[in-house]
Amino acid sequence: MLYDTLIRNALVIDGSDTPGYRADVAIRAGRIERIDDLRDARAVEDIDAAGRVLAPGFIDVHTHDDTVVIRQPQMLPKLSQGVTTVIVGNCGISASPVSLRGDPPDPMNLLGTAQAFAYPRFTDYRAAVEAATPAVNVAALVGHTALRSNHMDDLLRTASVGEIAAMRRQLRESLEAGALGLSTGLAYANAFSASTDEVMQLTEELAAFGAVYTTHLRSEFEPVLEAMDEAFQIGRHAQSPVIISHLKCAGAGNWGRSPQVLAALETAAKSHPVGCDCYPYAASSSTLDLKQVTDAHRITITWSTAHPHMGGRDLADIANEWNLSLLEAARRLQPAGAVYYGMDEGDVRRILAHPLSMVGSDGLPEDPFPHPRLWGAFPRVLGHFSRDVGLFPLHTAVHKMTGLSAARFGLKHRGEIREGHWADLVLFNPQTIRDVADFNEPQRAADGIDGVWVNGVLSYREGQANGRREGRFLAREGDLRQGFSPSGSVRWRVSG
Ligand SMILES: [Zn+2]
């Protein structure tokens, strides 16, 4: 038996939230064929991985990589972290199905300029991803704001009966073509006016497909508990799982409330499939939102169409230089992007450590001066939070970015190291893995990643992409409700 690849002597952390074990792993035809003592076996490529950890490739459940997977398919910011699958279409914004009548409305502009939106149907997007063959696998949600922009002349009101019917039709077509579910971004002005009832009616399409509802809550500030209640109400009405996006307690007036927020999540989980994702930083990033302009914490500008050279500078400095108030300066910079240092480190840790939370980067690949989560989120959880801070064991860190994520989004035969699964794998040094990207130099690859395999093909090695791109489009498979345990206990196992 000649295998394609043999990875010998690694500590296998298999994604199931159990401690690692030493084994040899053999890959053939894109899949993990054997996990055993394979000292007599041979392979085309034979790797001694003593001292290294072999884990399932990381699944970035929260991305805005919709158009970059097509335009920059090498996907270096993600591949270099060990990410092998990205889920796009979060926060109500997706590249498809979209037919623009001008510039993309905020915050769809986070995905690119009008030229980037070339997919009027979900099937067009899927075909474009397949033609581009990005270096990572891609699965996609449909954005509520995207649907609104297709069918409404004014986004600052709730949708009419006819508009809801048109959005439902487009959502249903997308689900038939393999979309994972519907995402909303109710905090953003262009979705905020949508009533709960509008969203509930749209989500009535989900149950027949076993699809999921993900939501950037209507508020992450003081009304966060009310916003969570709304999300759970929508999910119960839809009979669909609810994933709360980048769960946090935002704004200085809200710090220290993570125990309440997590208690609400746990209570909901007792009777309904719910979960959340989060990124491992105490600063957020998005478009520059005038409602979030405050002197209670630092804000930096990441891009500005009106004043491009202000990227990377503090809003307070800019306001000072212009002799304007923070709000006036922010208004003059529009349209723009920002980093808000608006979270408490204790809240970030509590949410990240919670058994219901997955890791998602929320990275913004279009940003010329991006939040460092784009290049660093996953190594930061493994190196900083697991190894250095001791927030949780390494196998739990891995589970939050692999097995748990694959279960929640129904990514079959991925997310765990098992015989027969796709060989999406990452080999790393547990002593040296760390995020190098920071707020001063945000576009730097992580240390400690030795190799990344996507569908069995080595695509990144020792700090370099090698040009191989083996990612696939992952259409929704089966009923996503099965990836949540009904009891609210958080462990989940692949059957058989
Ligand atoms: Zn969001």
CSV table of C-alpha atoms and ligand atoms in Angstrom, one decimal:
chain,number,residue,atom,x,y,z
A,1,MET,CA,0.0,0.0,0.0
A,2,LEU,CA,1.5,3.3,-1.1
A,3,TYR,CA,-0.2,6.3,0.5
A,4,ASP,CA,0.0,9.8,-0.8
A,5,THR,CA,1.1,11.2,2.5
A,6,LEU,CA,2.2,9.8,5.9
A,7,ILE,CA,2.4,12.1,8.9
A,8,ARG,CA,4.3,10.2,11.5
A,9,ASN,CA,4.6,10.5,15.3
A,10,ALA,CA,2.4,13.6,15.7
A,11,LEU,CA,0.3,14.2,18.8
A,12,VAL,CA,-3.2,13.9,17.2
A,13,ILE,CA,-5.7,16.3,18.7
A,14,ASP,CA,-8.7,15.0,16.8
A,15,GLY,CA,-11.2,17.9,17.3
A,16,SER,CA,-13.6,16.0,19.6
A,17,ASP,CA,-12.5,17.9,22.8
A,18,THR,CA,-10.6,14.9,24.1
A,19,PRO,CA,-6.8,14.9,24.9
A,20,GLY,CA,-4.4,14.1,22.1
A,21,TYR,CA,-2.8,10.7,21.4
A,22,ARG,CA,0.3,9.7,19.4
A,23,ALA,CA,-0.3,8.1,16.0
A,24,ASP,CA,0.6,8.0,12.4
A,25,VAL,CA,-1.9,9.4,9.9
A,26,ALA,CA,-2.1,8.2,6.3
A,27,ILE,CA,-3.7,10.2,3.5
A,28,ARG,CA,-4.9,8.9,0.2
A,29,ALA,CA,-7.1,10.4,-2.5
A,30,GLY,CA,-8.0,13.4,-0.4
A,31,ARG,CA,-9.1,11.5,2.7
A,32,ILE,CA,-7.7,10.3,5.9
A,33,GLU,CA,-7.3,6.6,5.2
A,34,ARG,CA,-5.7,5.2,8.3
A,35,ILE,CA,-4.8,6.4,11.9
A,36,ASP,CA,-2.6,3.8,13.5
A,37,ASP,CA,1.0,2.7,14.1
A,38,LEU,CA,2.1,2.7,10.4
A,39,ARG,CA,5.9,2.2,10.8
A,40,ASP,CA,6.0,-0.3,7.9
A,41,ALA,CA,3.8,1.7,5.6
A,42,ARG,CA,5.2,3.8,2.7
A,43,ALA,CA,4.1,7.1,1.1
A,44,VAL,CA,5.0,9.5,-1.7
A,45,GLU,CA,5.5,12.1,1.0
A,46,ASP,CA,6.7,11.0,4.4
A,47,ILE,CA,6.8,13.5,7.2
A,48,ASP,CA,8.3,13.0,10.7
A,49,ALA,CA,6.1,15.2,12.9
A,50,ALA,CA,7.5,14.3,16.3
A,51,GLY,CA,7.0,17.2,18.7
A,52,ARG,CA,4.2,18.6,16.6
A,53,VAL,CA,0.4,18.6,17.0
A,54,LEU,CA,-1.8,17.4,14.1
A,55,ALA,CA,-5.3,18.9,14.3
A,56,PRO,CA,-8.2,19.1,11.9
A,57,GLY,CA,-8.0,22.2,9.6
A,58,PHE,CA,-9.6,25.1,11.4
A,59,ILE,CA,-13.1,26.2,10.3
A,60,ASP,CA,-13.6,29.9,10.3
A,61,VAL,CA,-17.3,30.1,11.0
A,62,HIS,CA,-17.5,33.9,10.9
A,63,THR,CA,-16.0,35.5,7.8
A,64,HIS,CA,-16.6,38.2,5.3
A,65,ASP,CA,-14.4,36.5,2.7
A,66,ASP,CA,-17.3,36.3,0.2
A,67,THR,CA,-15.6,38.0,-2.7
A,68,VAL,CA,-12.0,37.6,-1.7
A,69,VAL,CA,-12.1,33.8,-2.1
A,70,ILE,CA,-12.7,34.6,-5.8
A,71,ARG,CA,-10.5,37.6,-6.4
A,72,GLN,CA,-7.5,36.4,-4.2
A,73,PRO,CA,-8.1,32.7,-4.1
A,74,GLN,CA,-4.7,32.0,-2.4
A,75,MET,CA,-6.4,33.1,0.8
A,76,LEU,CA,-3.1,33.6,2.6
A,77,PRO,CA,-4.5,35.4,5.7
A,78,LYS,CA,-6.5,32.3,6.5
A,79,LEU,CA,-4.4,29.5,5.1
A,80,SER,CA,-1.4,30.8,7.1
A,81,GLN,CA,-3.4,30.4,10.3
A,82,GLY,CA,-4.3,26.7,9.5
A,83,VAL,CA,-7.8,27.6,8.4
A,84,THR,CA,-9.1,25.2,5.7
A,85,THR,CA,-12.8,26.2,5.5
A,86,VAL,CA,-14.4,29.6,5.7
A,87,ILE,CA,-18.1,30.3,6.2
A,88,VAL,CA,-19.1,33.5,4.3
A,89,GLY,CA,-22.3,35.6,4.2
A,90,ASN,CA,-22.4,36.7,7.9
A,91,CYS,CA,-24.0,39.7,9.5
A,92,GLY,CA,-26.7,40.1,6.9
A,93,ILE,CA,-24.2,40.8,4.1
A,94,SER,CA,-23.5,38.3,1.4
A,95,ALA,CA,-22.1,38.5,-2.1
A,96,SER,CA,-25.1,36.6,-3.4
A,97,PRO,CA,-27.9,36.7,-4.3
A,98,VAL,CA,-27.3,40.4,-5.1
A,99,SER,CA,-28.4,42.7,-7.9
A,100,LEU,CA,-27.1,46.2,-7.0
A,101,ARG,CA,-28.6,49.5,-8.3
A,102,GLY,CA,-25.6,51.6,-7.5
A,103,ASP,CA,-23.0,51.4,-4.7
A,104,PRO,CA,-23.4,48.6,-2.2
A,105,PRO,CA,-25.3,49.8,0.9
A,106,ASP,CA,-23.5,49.9,4.3
A,107,PRO,CA,-22.1,47.5,5.5
A,108,MET,CA,-22.2,45.5,2.2
A,109,ASN,CA,-19.3,47.8,1.2
A,110,LEU,CA,-17.2,45.7,3.6
A,111,LEU,CA,-17.2,43.0,0.9
A,112,GLY,CA,-15.9,45.3,-1.9
A,113,THR,CA,-17.0,47.9,-4.4
A,114,ALA,CA,-19.9,47.4,-6.8
A,115,GLN,CA,-17.8,45.5,-9.3
A,116,ALA,CA,-17.3,42.7,-6.7
A,117,PHE,CA,-21.0,42.0,-6.6
A,118,ALA,CA,-21.5,39.9,-9.8
A,119,TYR,CA,-23.8,37.1,-8.5
A,120,PRO,CA,-27.5,37.7,-8.9
A,121,ARG,CA,-28.3,34.1,-8.0
A,122,PHE,CA,-26.7,31.9,-5.3
A,123,THR,CA,-25.9,29.4,-8.1
A,124,ASP,CA,-23.8,32.1,-9.8
A,125,TYR,CA,-21.8,32.6,-6.7
A,126,ARG,CA,-21.3,28.9,-6.2
A,127,ALA,CA,-20.1,28.5,-9.8
A,128,ALA,CA,-17.7,31.4,-9.4
A,129,VAL,CA,-16.2,29.9,-6.3
A,130,GLU,CA,-15.9,26.5,-8.0
A,131,ALA,CA,-14.2,28.2,-11.0
A,132,ALA,CA,-11.8,30.1,-8.8
A,133,THR,CA,-10.8,27.0,-6.7
A,134,PRO,CA,-9.7,28.9,-3.7
A,135,ALA,CA,-7.1,27.4,-1.4
A,136,VAL,CA,-9.8,26.9,1.3
A,137,ASN,CA,-13.2,25.3,1.3
A,138,VAL,CA,-16.2,27.8,1.2
A,139,ALA,CA,-19.7,27.4,2.6
A,140,ALA,CA,-22.2,30.3,2.5
A,141,LEU,CA,-25.0,32.0,4.3
A,142,VAL,CA,-27.5,34.4,2.6
A,143,GLY,CA,-27.6,37.9,4.1
A,144,HIS,CA,-30.8,39.6,5.1
A,145,THR,CA,-29.5,43.0,4.2
A,146,ALA,CA,-28.5,41.7,0.8
A,147,LEU,CA,-32.1,40.5,0.2
A,148,ARG,CA,-33.5,43.8,1.4
A,149,SER,CA,-31.2,45.7,-1.0
A,150,ASN,CA,-32.4,43.6,-3.9
A,151,HIS,CA,-36.1,44.2,-3.3
A,152,MET,CA,-36.5,47.5,-1.4
A,153,ASP,CA,-36.2,51.1,-2.6
A,154,ASP,CA,-35.7,52.3,1.0
A,155,LEU,CA,-33.9,50.3,3.6
A,156,LEU,CA,-34.9,52.5,6.5
A,157,ARG,CA,-38.3,50.9,6.9
A,158,THR,CA,-39.7,47.5,7.4
A,159,ALA,CA,-40.5,45.4,4.3
A,160,SER,CA,-44.0,45.2,2.7
A,161,VAL,CA,-45.9,42.0,2.2
A,162,GLY,CA,-44.8,41.9,-1.4
A,163,GLU,CA,-41.2,42.6,-0.6
A,164,ILE,CA,-41.2,39.8,2.0
A,165,ALA,CA,-42.6,37.4,-0.5
A,166,ALA,CA,-39.9,38.3,-3.1
A,167,MET,CA,-37.2,37.9,-0.4
A,168,ARG,CA,-38.6,34.6,0.6
A,169,ARG,CA,-38.5,33.3,-2.9
A,170,GLN,CA,-34.9,34.3,-3.4
A,171,LEU,CA,-33.9,32.8,0.0
A,172,ARG,CA,-35.7,29.5,-0.9
A,173,GLU,CA,-33.8,29.3,-4.3
A,174,SER,CA,-30.5,29.9,-2.5
A,175,LEU,CA,-31.3,27.2,0.1
A,176,GLU,CA,-32.2,24.8,-2.7
A,177,ALA,CA,-28.7,25.6,-4.2
A,178,GLY,CA,-26.9,24.8,-1.0
A,179,ALA,CA,-26.9,27.8,1.2
A,180,LEU,CA,-26.4,27.1,4.9
A,181,GLY,CA,-29.1,29.5,6.1
A,182,LEU,CA,-30.0,33.1,6.7
A,183,SER,CA,-27.8,35.7,8.5
A,184,THR,CA,-29.0,39.1,9.8
A,185,GLY,CA,-27.1,42.2,10.9
A,186,LEU,CA,-30.0,43.9,12.7
A,187,ALA,CA,-27.7,46.4,14.4
A,188,TYR,CA,-26.8,48.1,11.1
A,189,ALA,CA,-29.0,51.0,10.0
A,190,ASN,CA,-29.9,49.3,6.8
A,191,ALA,CA,-31.5,46.4,8.6
A,192,PHE,CA,-32.4,48.0,12.0
A,193,SER,CA,-35.8,49.1,10.7
A,194,ALA,CA,-36.8,45.5,9.8
A,195,SER,CA,-39.4,44.4,12.3
A,196,THR,CA,-39.0,41.1,14.2
A,197,ASP,CA,-42.0,39.9,12.2
A,198,GLU,CA,-40.2,40.6,8.9
A,199,VAL,CA,-37.3,38.4,10.0
A,200,MET,CA,-39.6,35.7,11.4
A,201,GLN,CA,-41.5,35.5,8.1
A,202,LEU,CA,-38.2,35.1,6.2
A,203,THR,CA,-37.0,32.4,8.5
A,204,GLU,CA,-40.1,30.3,7.9
A,205,GLU,CA,-38.2,29.1,4.8
A,206,LEU,CA,-35.4,27.6,6.9
A,207,ALA,CA,-37.0,24.6,8.6
A,208,ALA,CA,-37.9,22.6,5.5
A,209,PHE,CA,-34.1,22.6,4.6
A,210,GLY,CA,-32.8,22.1,8.1
A,211,ALA,CA,-31.0,25.4,7.7
A,212,VAL,CA,-29.6,27.7,10.3
A,213,TYR,CA,-30.3,31.3,11.5
A,214,THR,CA,-27.2,33.4,12.4
A,215,THR,CA,-27.4,36.9,13.7
A,216,HIS,CA,-25.4,40.0,14.5
A,217,LEU,CA,-27.8,41.0,17.2
A,218,ARG,CA,-29.9,44.2,17.1
A,219,SER,CA,-27.7,45.4,19.9
A,220,GLU,CA,-24.5,44.3,21.6
A,221,PHE,CA,-24.7,47.3,24.0
A,222,GLU,CA,-27.0,47.7,27.0
A,223,PRO,CA,-30.0,46.1,25.3
A,224,VAL,CA,-28.0,42.9,24.5
A,225,LEU,CA,-30.3,40.6,26.6
A,226,GLU,CA,-33.4,41.9,24.8
A,227,ALA,CA,-31.6,41.4,21.5
A,228,MET,CA,-30.8,37.8,22.4
A,229,ASP,CA,-34.5,37.3,23.3
A,230,GLU,CA,-35.5,38.5,19.9
A,231,ALA,CA,-33.0,36.1,18.3
A,232,PHE,CA,-34.3,33.1,20.3
A,233,GLN,CA,-37.9,34.1,19.5
A,234,ILE,CA,-37.1,34.2,15.8
A,235,GLY,CA,-35.3,30.8,16.1
A,236,ARG,CA,-38.2,29.2,17.9
A,237,HIS,CA,-40.7,30.5,15.4
A,238,ALA,CA,-38.5,29.2,12.6
A,239,GLN,CA,-37.9,25.9,14.3
A,240,SER,CA,-34.3,26.5,13.3
A,241,PRO,CA,-31.0,26.6,15.2
A,242,VAL,CA,-29.7,30.0,16.3
A,243,ILE,CA,-26.1,31.1,16.1
A,244,ILE,CA,-25.3,34.4,17.7
A,245,SER,CA,-22.5,36.1,15.9
A,246,HIS,CA,-19.4,37.5,17.7
A,247,LEU,CA,-21.1,37.5,21.1
A,248,LYS,CA,-19.9,40.3,23.2
A,249,CYS,CA,-20.7,43.0,25.8
A,250,ALA,CA,-20.0,46.1,23.8
A,251,GLY,CA,-19.5,49.6,25.2
A,252,ALA,CA,-18.1,50.7,28.6
A,253,GLY,CA,-21.6,50.8,30.2
A,254,ASN,CA,-22.0,47.1,29.4
A,255,TRP,CA,-18.7,45.8,30.8
A,256,GLY,CA,-18.9,42.9,33.2
A,257,ARG,CA,-22.2,41.6,32.0
A,258,SER,CA,-20.9,38.4,30.3
A,259,PRO,CA,-22.2,36.1,33.1
A,260,GLN,CA,-25.7,37.4,32.5
A,261,VAL,CA,-25.4,37.1,28.7
A,262,LEU,CA,-24.0,33.5,29.0
A,263,ALA,CA,-26.7,32.5,31.5
A,264,ALA,CA,-29.3,33.7,28.9
A,265,LEU,CA,-27.6,31.6,26.2
A,266,GLU,CA,-27.5,28.5,28.5
A,267,THR,CA,-31.2,28.9,29.4
A,268,ALA,CA,-32.1,29.1,25.8
A,269,ALA,CA,-30.0,26.1,25.0
A,270,LYS,CA,-32.1,23.9,27.3
A,271,SER,CA,-35.1,24.0,25.0
A,272,HIS,CA,-33.7,25.1,21.6
A,273,PRO,CA,-30.5,24.5,19.5
A,274,VAL,CA,-28.4,27.6,20.1
A,275,GLY,CA,-24.7,28.6,20.0
A,276,CYS,CA,-22.4,31.5,19.3
A,277,ASP,CA,-19.1,32.4,17.8
A,278,CYS,CA,-16.6,35.0,19.0
A,279,TYR,CA,-13.2,36.4,18.2
A,280,PRO,CA,-10.4,36.5,20.7
A,281,TYR,CA,-9.8,40.2,21.0
A,282,ALA,CA,-11.2,43.0,23.2
A,283,ALA,CA,-11.6,45.4,20.2
A,284,SER,CA,-14.2,45.2,17.4
A,285,SER,CA,-14.1,46.4,13.9
A,286,SER,CA,-16.6,47.4,11.2
A,287,THR,CA,-17.6,50.4,9.2
A,288,LEU,CA,-17.3,53.7,11.1
A,289,ASP,CA,-20.7,54.0,12.9
A,290,LEU,CA,-21.6,57.5,14.2
A,291,LYS,CA,-23.7,55.9,16.9
A,292,GLN,CA,-20.5,54.2,18.3
A,293,VAL,CA,-18.4,57.3,18.4
A,294,THR,CA,-17.5,57.9,22.0
A,295,ASP,CA,-14.6,59.2,24.2
A,296,ALA,CA,-15.1,56.3,26.6
A,297,HIS,CA,-12.5,54.2,24.8
A,298,ARG,CA,-10.0,54.4,21.9
A,299,ILE,CA,-11.2,54.3,18.3
A,300,THR,CA,-8.8,54.0,15.3
A,301,ILE,CA,-9.6,54.6,11.7
A,302,THR,CA,-8.8,51.6,9.4
A,303,TRP,CA,-9.9,53.2,6.1
A,304,SER,CA,-11.6,56.3,4.8
A,305,THR,CA,-12.7,57.0,1.3
A,306,ALA,CA,-12.7,60.7,1.9
A,307,HIS,CA,-9.3,60.8,3.6
A,308,PRO,CA,-7.4,57.6,2.7
A,309,HIS,CA,-4.2,58.7,4.5
A,310,MET,CA,-6.0,58.6,7.8
A,311,GLY,CA,-6.0,54.8,7.9
A,312,GLY,CA,-4.2,53.5,11.0
A,313,ARG,CA,-4.7,56.8,13.0
A,314,ASP,CA,-6.7,57.5,16.2
A,315,LEU,CA,-10.0,59.3,15.7
A,316,ALA,CA,-9.1,61.5,18.7
A,317,ASP,CA,-5.8,62.6,17.0
A,318,ILE,CA,-7.6,63.3,13.7
A,319,ALA,CA,-10.3,65.3,15.5
A,320,ASN,CA,-7.6,67.3,17.4
A,321,GLU,CA,-5.7,68.0,14.2
A,322,TRP,CA,-8.9,69.2,12.4
A,323,ASN,CA,-10.1,71.1,15.5
A,324,LEU,CA,-13.4,69.2,15.4
A,325,SER,CA,-15.4,67.1,17.8
A,326,LEU,CA,-15.1,63.3,17.5
A,327,LEU,CA,-18.5,63.1,15.9
A,328,GLU,CA,-17.7,65.9,13.4
A,329,ALA,CA,-14.4,64.3,12.5
A,330,ALA,CA,-16.1,60.9,12.1
A,331,ARG,CA,-18.7,62.5,9.8
A,332,ARG,CA,-16.0,64.1,7.6
A,333,LEU,CA,-14.2,60.7,7.3
A,334,GLN,CA,-17.2,58.9,5.9
A,335,PRO,CA,-17.5,56.4,4.4
A,336,ALA,CA,-14.9,54.8,6.6
A,337,GLY,CA,-13.9,51.8,8.8
A,338,ALA,CA,-12.9,51.7,12.4
A,339,VAL,CA,-11.5,49.6,15.2
A,340,TYR,CA,-13.3,50.2,18.5
A,341,TYR,CA,-11.5,49.2,21.7
A,342,GLY,CA,-14.9,48.8,23.4
A,343,MET,CA,-14.8,45.4,25.3
A,344,ASP,CA,-13.6,44.2,28.7
A,345,GLU,CA,-10.9,41.5,28.6
A,346,GLY,CA,-12.7,39.5,31.3
A,347,ASP,CA,-15.9,39.4,29.2
A,348,VAL,CA,-13.9,38.3,26.2
A,349,ARG,CA,-12.3,35.5,28.1
A,350,ARG,CA,-15.5,34.3,29.7
A,351,ILE,CA,-17.3,34.1,26.4
A,352,LEU,CA,-14.4,32.5,24.6
A,353,ALA,CA,-14.1,29.8,27.3
A,354,HIS,CA,-17.8,29.0,27.3
A,355,PRO,CA,-18.6,25.5,25.9
A,356,LEU,CA,-21.3,26.9,23.5
A,357,SER,CA,-18.8,29.2,21.8
A,358,MET,CA,-17.0,28.6,18.6
A,359,VAL,CA,-14.1,30.6,17.2
A,360,GLY,CA,-14.7,32.8,14.2
A,361,SER,CA,-12.3,35.5,13.0
A,362,ASP,CA,-14.7,38.2,11.6
A,363,GLY,CA,-11.7,39.4,9.7
A,364,LEU,CA,-12.2,42.1,7.1
A,365,PRO,CA,-10.0,41.2,4.0
A,366,GLU,CA,-10.8,44.4,2.1
A,367,ASP,CA,-9.5,46.6,4.8
A,368,PRO,CA,-6.1,48.3,4.0
A,369,PHE,CA,-5.3,48.4,7.7
A,370,PRO,CA,-7.4,45.5,9.1
A,371,HIS,CA,-8.1,44.4,12.6
A,372,PRO,CA,-5.4,41.8,13.4
A,373,ARG,CA,-8.0,39.1,13.8
A,374,LEU,CA,-7.9,38.7,10.0
A,375,TRP,CA,-4.4,37.1,10.2
A,376,GLY,CA,-4.2,36.1,13.9
A,377,ALA,CA,-7.5,34.9,15.4
A,378,PHE,CA,-6.8,31.1,15.5
A,379,PRO,CA,-3.2,31.1,16.5
A,380,ARG,CA,-4.1,33.6,19.2
A,381,VAL,CA,-6.6,31.2,20.8
A,382,LEU,CA,-4.1,28.3,20.6
A,383,GLY,CA,-1.0,30.2,21.7
A,384,HIS,CA,-2.0,33.2,23.8
A,385,PHE,CA,-5.3,32.0,25.4
A,386,SER,CA,-4.7,28.2,25.7
A,387,ARG,CA,-1.0,27.9,26.3
A,388,ASP,CA,0.1,31.2,27.8
A,389,VAL,CA,-3.0,32.3,29.7
A,390,GLY,CA,-4.3,28.8,30.4
A,391,LEU,CA,-7.9,29.6,29.7
A,392,PHE,CA,-8.6,26.0,28.5
A,393,PRO,CA,-6.7,22.9,27.4
A,394,LEU,CA,-5.3,22.8,23.9
A,395,HIS,CA,-7.8,20.1,22.9
A,396,THR,CA,-10.7,22.3,23.9
A,397,ALA,CA,-9.2,25.2,21.9
A,398,VAL,CA,-9.0,22.9,18.9
A,399,HIS,CA,-12.5,21.6,19.4
A,400,LYS,CA,-13.9,25.2,19.3
A,401,MET,CA,-12.5,25.7,15.9
A,402,THR,CA,-13.0,22.3,14.4
A,403,GLY,CA,-15.3,19.5,15.7
A,404,LEU,CA,-17.9,21.9,17.3
A,405,SER,CA,-18.0,24.1,14.2
A,406,ALA,CA,-18.4,21.3,11.7
A,407,ALA,CA,-21.2,19.9,13.8
A,408,ARG,CA,-23.1,23.2,14.1
A,409,PHE,CA,-22.9,23.9,10.4
A,410,GLY,CA,-23.4,20.3,9.2
A,411,LEU,CA,-20.0,20.1,7.4
A,412,LYS,CA,-20.0,16.3,7.0
A,413,HIS,CA,-16.7,14.3,7.3
A,414,ARG,CA,-14.8,17.4,8.3
A,415,GLY,CA,-13.8,19.0,11.6
A,416,GLU,CA,-12.4,15.8,13.2
A,417,ILE,CA,-9.4,13.5,12.5
A,418,ARG,CA,-11.1,10.2,11.7
A,419,GLU,CA,-10.6,7.5,9.1
A,420,GLY,CA,-12.7,8.3,6.1
A,421,HIS,CA,-12.9,12.1,6.8
A,422,TRP,CA,-11.6,14.6,4.3
A,423,ALA,CA,-7.9,15.3,5.0
A,424,ASP,CA,-8.2,19.0,6.0
A,425,LEU,CA,-5.3,19.1,8.5
A,426,VAL,CA,-3.0,21.5,10.2
A,427,LEU,CA,0.4,20.6,11.7
A,428,PHE,CA,1.7,23.0,14.3
A,429,ASN,CA,4.3,23.5,17.0
A,430,PRO,CA,2.4,23.8,20.3
A,431,GLN,CA,5.4,25.5,22.0
A,432,THR,CA,5.8,28.3,19.4
A,433,ILE,CA,2.4,28.8,17.8
A,434,ARG,CA,1.4,32.5,18.2
A,435,ASP,CA,-0.4,35.3,16.5
A,436,VAL,CA,2.2,37.8,15.1
A,437,ALA,CA,-0.3,40.3,13.6
A,438,ASP,CA,-1.1,43.1,16.1
A,439,PHE,CA,-2.9,46.4,15.9
A,440,ASN,CA,0.3,48.2,14.8
A,441,GLU,CA,1.3,45.6,12.2
A,442,PRO,CA,-1.9,43.7,11.4
A,443,GLN,CA,-0.9,41.9,8.2
A,444,ARG,CA,1.6,39.4,9.4
A,445,ALA,CA,1.4,35.6,9.2
A,446,ALA,CA,1.4,33.5,12.4
A,447,ASP,CA,4.4,31.7,13.8
A,448,GLY,CA,4.4,27.9,14.4
A,449,ILE,CA,2.3,26.6,11.6
A,450,ASP,CA,4.3,23.8,9.9
A,451,GLY,CA,1.9,22.6,7.3
A,452,VAL,CA,-1.7,22.9,6.1
A,453,TRP,CA,-3.5,20.3,4.0
A,454,VAL,CA,-6.8,21.0,2.2
A,455,ASN,CA,-8.6,18.0,0.8
A,456,GLY,CA,-5.4,16.0,1.2
A,457,VAL,CA,-3.1,18.4,-0.6
A,458,LEU,CA,-0.3,20.2,1.2
A,459,SER,CA,-1.0,23.9,0.4
A,460,TYR,CA,1.1,25.8,3.0
A,461,ARG,CA,4.4,24.8,4.4
A,462,GLU,CA,6.9,26.6,6.7
A,463,GLY,CA,5.6,30.1,6.2
A,464,GLN,CA,4.9,29.8,2.5
A,465,ALA,CA,1.9,29.0,0.3
A,466,ASN,CA,3.0,26.6,-2.4
A,467,GLY,CA,0.4,27.6,-5.0
A,468,ARG,CA,-1.8,24.5,-4.6
A,469,ARG,CA,-5.4,25.4,-4.3
A,470,GLU,CA,-7.8,22.5,-3.5
A,471,GLY,CA,-10.7,24.2,-1.7
A,472,ARG,CA,-14.2,23.2,-2.7
A,473,PHE,CA,-17.6,24.8,-2.4
A,474,LEU,CA,-19.4,23.0,0.5
A,475,ALA,CA,-23.2,22.9,0.0
A,476,ARG,CA,-25.4,22.4,3.0
A,477,GLU,CA,-25.7,18.7,3.8
A,478,GLY,CA,-28.6,17.3,5.8
A,479,ASP,CA,-30.4,18.8,8.7
A,480,LEU,CA,-28.2,21.2,10.7
A,481,ARG,CA,-30.4,20.7,13.8
A,482,GLN,CA,-28.7,17.4,14.3
A,483,GLY,CA,-25.5,19.1,15.1
A,484,PHE,CA,-27.0,20.4,18.4
A,485,SER,CA,-27.8,18.1,21.2
A,486,PRO,CA,-31.4,18.5,22.3
A,487,SER,CA,-30.6,18.4,26.0
A,488,GLY,CA,-28.6,21.5,25.9
A,489,SER,CA,-25.5,19.6,26.9
A,490,VAL,CA,-22.8,20.9,24.7
A,491,ARG,CA,-20.9,17.8,23.7
A,492,TRP,CA,-21.6,16.3,20.3
A,493,ARG,CA,-20.4,13.2,18.7
A,494,VAL,CA,-20.3,11.9,15.1
A,495,SER,CA,-22.5,8.9,15.1
A,496,GLY,CA,-21.0,5.4,14.4
B,1,ZN,ZN,-21.2,41.3,12.5
